[in-house]
XYZ file of C-alpha atoms in Angstrom:
437
model
C 122.756 28.042 139.773
C 125.788 25.874 138.190
C 124.500 22.713 140.058
C 121.078 23.120 138.634
C 123.053 23.471 134.929
C 125.145 20.242 136.068
C 121.453 18.540 137.039
C 119.889 19.302 133.605
C 123.363 18.387 131.670
C 123.466 14.873 133.636
C 119.728 14.163 132.943
C 119.993 15.128 129.158
C 123.326 12.924 129.151
C 121.247 10.003 130.386
C 118.913 10.241 127.935
C 120.707 10.497 124.967
C 122.692 7.753 126.129
C 119.685 5.603 125.614
C 119.488 6.902 122.093
C 123.090 6.086 121.407
C 123.108 2.514 122.494
C 119.651 1.779 121.179
C 121.533 3.136 117.451
C 124.417 0.440 118.446
C 121.787 -2.303 118.969
C 123.812 -3.511 122.121
C 120.285 -4.393 123.497
C 121.328 -3.043 126.817
C 118.955 -1.816 129.660
C 118.150 2.178 129.892
C 119.771 1.812 133.524
C 123.003 0.613 132.640
C 122.813 3.733 129.899
C 122.340 6.345 132.673
C 125.327 4.630 134.490
C 127.417 5.202 131.775
C 126.380 8.541 131.184
C 126.764 9.423 135.269
C 130.436 8.092 134.710
C 130.992 10.546 131.673
C 129.320 13.825 133.671
C 131.226 12.595 136.662
C 134.623 13.842 138.227
C 136.978 11.726 136.496
C 135.882 12.927 132.776
C 133.526 16.184 131.973
C 134.181 17.060 135.670
C 138.422 17.326 134.672
C 137.400 19.746 132.410
C 136.531 22.095 135.088
C 133.889 23.966 133.168
C 131.414 24.785 135.689
C 128.150 23.462 135.227
C 129.460 21.006 132.691
C 129.218 17.925 134.957
C 130.323 17.570 138.109
C 133.898 18.612 139.144
C 134.208 16.869 142.592
C 132.237 14.320 144.598
C 131.215 17.515 146.920
C 129.147 18.660 143.913
C 127.478 15.870 143.801
C 126.794 15.332 147.238
C 125.329 18.751 146.992
C 122.095 17.535 145.049
C 122.366 14.274 146.934
C 118.839 14.749 148.180
C 117.729 14.184 144.674
C 118.626 10.441 145.214
C 116.977 10.122 148.419
C 113.857 11.510 147.170
C 114.128 9.241 144.063
C 114.627 6.143 146.563
C 111.992 6.880 148.596
C 109.509 7.052 145.311
C 111.534 3.703 143.787
C 110.158 2.252 147.602
C 106.889 3.391 147.281
C 106.346 1.841 144.050
C 107.652 -1.465 145.235
C 104.578 -1.409 147.876
C 102.224 -1.410 145.138
C 103.552 -4.912 144.825
C 102.415 -5.745 148.176
C 98.301 -6.171 147.458
C 96.757 -8.534 149.797
C 95.421 -10.304 146.533
C 99.036 -10.606 145.395
C 100.412 -11.344 148.878
C 97.792 -14.104 149.200
C 99.613 -15.948 146.086
C 103.403 -15.332 146.693
C 103.732 -13.908 149.688
C 104.858 -17.216 151.539
C 107.397 -17.814 148.870
C 108.599 -14.505 148.556
C 109.323 -14.260 152.599
C 111.073 -17.579 152.647
C 113.232 -16.909 149.694
C 114.014 -13.282 150.638
C 115.354 -14.949 153.876
C 117.189 -17.889 152.540
C 118.797 -16.008 149.987
C 120.193 -13.236 151.969
C 121.389 -15.061 154.652
C 123.081 -17.597 151.901
C 124.815 -14.389 150.265
C 126.016 -13.714 153.991
C 127.544 -17.133 155.095
C 129.116 -17.206 151.412
C 131.142 -14.169 151.662
C 131.903 -14.479 155.335
C 133.252 -18.286 154.681
C 135.305 -16.972 151.540
C 136.929 -13.525 153.117
C 137.607 -15.294 156.411
C 139.557 -18.180 154.345
C 141.161 -14.850 152.244
C 141.887 -13.348 155.470
C 144.214 -16.441 156.302
C 146.197 -16.065 153.261
C 146.468 -12.429 153.023
C 147.024 -11.309 156.375
C 145.624 -9.370 158.761
C 147.299 -5.744 157.237
C 145.240 -6.731 153.647
C 142.490 -8.111 155.059
C 141.561 -7.727 158.543
C 138.982 -9.941 160.273
C 136.295 -7.501 161.315
C 136.344 -6.183 157.819
C 136.050 -9.574 156.686
C 132.973 -10.453 158.636
C 131.326 -6.807 157.859
C 131.476 -7.486 154.173
C 129.165 -10.748 154.812
C 126.903 -8.480 156.091
C 126.583 -5.982 153.459
C 126.457 -8.967 150.591
C 122.738 -9.504 151.976
C 121.277 -6.289 150.165
C 120.157 -6.073 146.854
C 119.691 -3.031 145.314
C 115.712 -2.158 144.456
C 116.115 0.282 141.825
C 117.796 -1.398 139.114
C 115.662 -4.143 139.326
C 112.517 -2.023 139.327
C 113.670 0.123 136.626
C 114.338 -3.046 134.333
C 111.043 -4.548 135.035
C 109.462 -1.370 134.333
C 111.281 -0.701 131.007
C 110.639 -4.015 129.888
C 107.077 -4.638 130.823
C 107.849 -7.991 132.726
C 105.081 -10.067 133.509
C 104.828 -13.619 134.993
C 106.055 -15.703 137.903
C 109.427 -14.641 138.569
C 108.693 -11.191 137.701
C 105.624 -11.553 140.867
C 108.205 -12.872 143.315
C 111.233 -10.792 142.338
C 110.254 -7.157 143.587
C 108.431 -8.590 146.928
C 111.792 -10.017 147.655
C 114.152 -7.138 146.382
C 111.931 -5.359 149.071
C 112.198 -7.950 151.749
C 115.736 -7.577 151.203
C 116.149 -4.347 153.463
C 114.423 -5.397 156.441
C 116.322 -8.971 156.579
C 119.771 -7.326 155.378
C 119.237 -4.596 158.609
C 118.980 -7.552 161.126
C 121.792 -9.653 159.231
C 124.288 -6.475 159.335
C 123.137 -5.401 162.822
C 124.180 -9.307 164.303
C 127.489 -9.097 162.074
C 128.791 -5.863 162.600
C 128.406 -6.632 166.393
C 130.450 -9.443 166.299
C 133.295 -7.253 163.953
C 133.423 -4.746 166.552
C 134.114 -7.316 169.134
C 136.936 -9.059 167.044
C 138.689 -5.566 166.724
C 138.602 -5.466 170.456
C 135.057 -4.230 172.213
C 132.348 -6.583 173.170
C 129.211 -7.428 171.945
C 126.558 -5.312 172.793
C 123.129 -6.847 172.880
C 121.528 -3.463 172.560
C 123.270 -2.716 169.316
C 123.238 -6.035 167.633
C 119.813 -7.184 168.641
C 117.136 -4.330 169.897
C 118.089 -1.454 167.777
C 117.646 -3.214 164.418
C 114.229 -4.362 165.315
C 113.365 -1.120 166.738
C 114.327 0.094 163.489
C 112.136 -2.381 161.408
C 109.323 -1.914 163.794
C 109.242 2.055 164.063
C 109.673 1.925 160.138
C 106.788 -0.027 159.390
C 104.256 1.701 161.798
C 105.517 5.033 160.332
C 105.015 4.199 157.431
C 101.248 2.331 158.111
C 100.552 5.856 159.911
C 101.556 8.186 156.795
C 99.661 5.467 154.417
C 96.423 5.708 156.301
C 96.521 9.505 156.745
C 97.119 9.752 152.876
C 94.231 7.896 152.227
C 91.885 9.769 154.500
C 92.938 13.191 153.335
C 92.586 11.941 149.685
C 88.868 11.535 149.855
C 88.793 15.126 150.274
C 89.749 15.574 146.474
C 87.877 15.084 143.488
C 90.516 15.161 141.046
C 93.493 12.646 140.699
C 95.567 15.332 139.736
C 95.330 16.745 142.993
C 95.119 13.113 144.723
C 98.618 12.917 143.001
C 100.132 16.230 144.319
C 98.564 15.165 147.559
C 100.707 11.698 147.171
C 103.885 13.109 145.861
C 103.540 15.675 148.969
C 103.305 12.814 151.753
C 105.996 10.909 149.904
C 108.094 13.567 150.522
C 107.043 14.103 153.627
C 107.890 10.560 154.903
C 110.762 10.257 153.682
C 112.079 13.872 155.780
C 110.218 12.237 158.817
C 112.344 8.790 158.385
C 115.933 10.604 158.402
C 115.011 11.628 162.244
C 116.601 9.989 165.267
C 116.231 9.601 168.755
C 117.754 8.105 171.713
C 116.103 7.226 174.518
C 118.050 8.368 177.543
C 121.137 6.332 178.262
C 119.992 3.359 177.461
C 122.180 3.310 173.899
C 118.253 2.235 172.388
C 117.997 4.284 169.338
C 114.083 5.215 167.417
C 115.557 5.567 163.924
C 113.792 4.680 160.463
C 114.768 2.900 157.193
C 113.641 5.411 154.579
C 113.118 2.246 152.288
C 110.762 0.179 154.325
C 108.861 3.233 155.586
C 108.070 4.490 151.900
C 107.870 1.003 151.004
C 104.963 0.183 153.877
C 103.439 4.039 152.875
C 103.075 2.650 149.596
C 101.776 -0.741 150.622
C 99.001 0.792 152.672
C 97.799 2.888 150.278
C 97.628 0.609 147.688
C 95.241 -1.560 149.494
C 93.326 1.424 151.432
C 92.596 3.619 148.733
C 90.127 3.199 145.962
C 91.981 5.842 143.848
C 95.586 3.998 144.230
C 95.852 2.186 140.975
C 95.058 5.321 138.809
C 97.643 7.078 140.898
C 100.364 4.857 140.645
C 100.078 4.929 137.065
C 100.192 8.845 137.299
C 102.896 8.398 139.446
C 104.949 6.653 137.213
C 104.873 9.548 134.888
C 106.337 12.001 137.069
C 108.992 10.254 138.459
C 110.522 9.052 135.523
C 112.697 11.710 135.101
C 113.997 11.619 138.719
C 114.938 8.333 138.091
C 116.903 8.988 135.370
C 118.395 11.914 137.475
C 118.973 8.924 140.446
C 121.056 6.842 138.111
C 123.027 9.442 136.367
C 124.343 10.645 140.034
C 124.738 7.425 140.821
C 126.883 6.215 137.860
C 129.029 9.841 139.055
C 129.672 8.979 142.277
C 131.463 5.833 141.025
C 135.267 5.668 142.334
C 136.994 4.478 139.317
C 140.232 5.343 141.623
C 139.747 2.061 143.742
C 141.473 0.489 140.405
C 144.737 1.475 141.833
C 145.065 -1.057 144.309
C 145.496 -4.442 143.226
C 144.635 -6.349 146.337
C 141.471 -4.277 146.744
C 140.906 -5.732 143.206
C 141.307 -8.820 144.572
C 139.545 -8.920 147.681
C 136.013 -7.348 145.759
C 136.333 -9.855 142.590
C 136.345 -12.681 145.262
C 133.146 -10.615 147.105
C 131.657 -10.105 143.791
C 131.431 -13.650 142.388
C 130.911 -15.431 145.992
C 128.237 -12.828 146.796
C 126.370 -13.855 143.219
C 126.921 -17.978 143.906
C 125.323 -16.768 147.647
C 122.382 -15.179 146.060
C 122.344 -17.938 143.196
C 122.225 -21.198 145.092
C 120.156 -19.586 148.360
C 117.634 -18.736 145.683
C 117.910 -21.857 143.573
C 117.809 -24.014 147.127
C 114.653 -22.088 148.632
C 112.694 -21.868 145.599
C 113.081 -25.509 145.029
C 111.626 -26.462 148.507
C 108.491 -23.885 148.043
C 107.832 -25.750 144.619
C 108.415 -22.917 142.089
C 108.174 -22.387 138.954
C 111.331 -24.192 136.657
C 111.933 -20.516 135.581
C 112.073 -19.194 138.739
C 114.705 -21.722 140.294
C 116.857 -21.050 137.534
C 116.558 -17.482 137.025
C 115.637 -15.849 140.387
C 118.969 -15.778 141.776
C 120.773 -14.124 138.755
C 118.108 -11.349 139.285
C 119.166 -10.371 142.777
C 122.818 -9.896 141.824
C 122.781 -6.195 141.485
C 123.563 -3.839 144.606
C 124.310 -0.300 145.268
C 121.984 1.999 147.506
C 121.392 -0.078 150.757
C 124.914 -1.357 150.573
C 126.620 2.255 150.710
C 124.338 3.047 153.328
C 125.993 0.202 155.447
C 129.266 1.135 154.408
C 128.577 4.361 156.563
C 127.602 2.517 159.521
C 130.870 0.203 159.352
C 132.824 3.377 159.660
C 132.310 2.903 163.329
C 135.099 0.550 163.040
C 137.788 2.986 162.482
C 139.543 4.739 159.583
C 141.246 2.513 158.427
C 138.870 -0.823 157.903
C 136.261 1.752 157.699
C 137.991 3.018 154.281
C 138.891 -0.323 153.117
C 135.009 -1.725 153.844
C 134.480 1.633 151.460
C 136.522 0.721 148.590
C 135.530 -2.640 148.593
C 131.968 -1.794 148.441
C 132.757 1.099 145.685
C 134.706 -1.422 143.358
C 131.619 -4.209 143.421
C 129.004 -1.403 143.307
C 130.809 -0.280 139.811
C 130.565 -3.803 138.488
C 127.287 -4.732 140.000
C 125.369 -1.352 138.530
C 127.256 -2.097 135.452
C 126.565 -5.349 134.559
C 123.381 -6.185 137.013
C 120.682 -4.865 135.024
C 122.009 -6.069 131.945
C 121.666 -9.872 133.718
C 118.281 -8.801 135.480
C 116.901 -8.202 131.653
C 118.546 -11.455 130.111
C 117.021 -13.440 132.859
C 113.756 -12.037 132.411
C 113.931 -12.630 128.438
C 115.028 -16.353 128.947
C 111.624 -16.714 131.486
C 109.587 -15.386 128.883
C 108.606 -12.690 130.935
C 109.869 -9.891 128.475
C 107.415 -9.300 125.347
C 109.258 -9.041 122.039
C 110.709 -5.764 121.562
C 108.407 -3.427 118.948
C 110.250 -1.018 116.105
C 110.487 2.530 116.668
C 107.865 3.109 114.097
C 105.341 1.078 115.730
C 106.411 2.979 119.163
C 105.903 6.178 117.456
C 102.383 5.136 116.016
C 101.498 3.839 119.437
C 102.567 7.214 120.902
C 100.606 9.319 118.423
C 97.400 6.707 118.477
C 97.607 7.665 122.824
C 98.105 11.420 122.335
C 94.981 11.344 119.803
C 92.959 9.502 122.772
C 94.248 11.390 125.372
C 93.233 15.094 123.614
C 89.719 13.315 123.001
C 89.491 12.876 126.746
């Protein structure tokens, strides 16, 4: 009951923080407000009071409701699948694929070069070489959740937005491959040997199996929805399928003693579920609109919990801050120049060239998932990687959404904000229209 109360407090705190920041006229996106609220209800602020149910007293309490974050990420990926409709892919598919691969590879190479150089300056005790190489691989990942929320909140439309969401989605697949290869090299540097199965076979198997599972679930969902005549029931079935798909994506099977693992990326599986559903179902447009309304509070809880999980204790170590600062700056340069170069090659719009890289700065969930895998390097190396990524995620999550919003504004893809009075008038008009129906 106390955990339920804490989740309710987290949701209310996130919503109230958006009102406070709006009153202050700082122009910050709601995502940032949710993250700040999360820090306040987390273990470092309200949690310290020790009142049960009033915020989260420890990271263990947050982990007990972490399934909400897992479900939210699944729905986020499902929503992104909507961006892969065949009509849209014919226009942007090739361009998004080229830019998605190039910017991810550039981010990894930039960070690898910078941190390997820093390794020779700081020494093996502060920044071991395997740690530097692993951090380079994690640099490729981009956070789809923050980007999607900013695009939704401001109803962004235009060439930049059309490319942004597919590229963010592709990051998961590209990041998996880059991480597997780099992590294999890091393990070899740490005294082991490069294993072709773990470096090449397993990531490819994970990507292929994820796409197959997502496709099967998407096809099944499309067929079963034909049995219903109400979009309310179809929405309920859709929600059940997304949750079921998230659960299935958590399974893992090892084939004998070969070392080959059949595993899934929940983001890729749910993205493929959404893609197949949106391309096969005639009801998908209405269902996706209804889904947006249903998932709004879930996304709010997700970002507040993300803020509560931010480790403020990483500020205690000076050298972690130094390495983290280098990681943040160099990764941003890699994303920016990788996007700039590839978008120029693909002859994109000038606004896309100038601002796309900036919108790819946010980093969170996928990177933290890679950190879990990086624990295989050992407790000491794993702890160093975890602290550096936690520091960078703290900065990226608080600053990234603002930069994404500003870039979309400068690109002319966010409409001029309407006043509170206009918003209220539109809402009342919509309510009357719904009642009339």
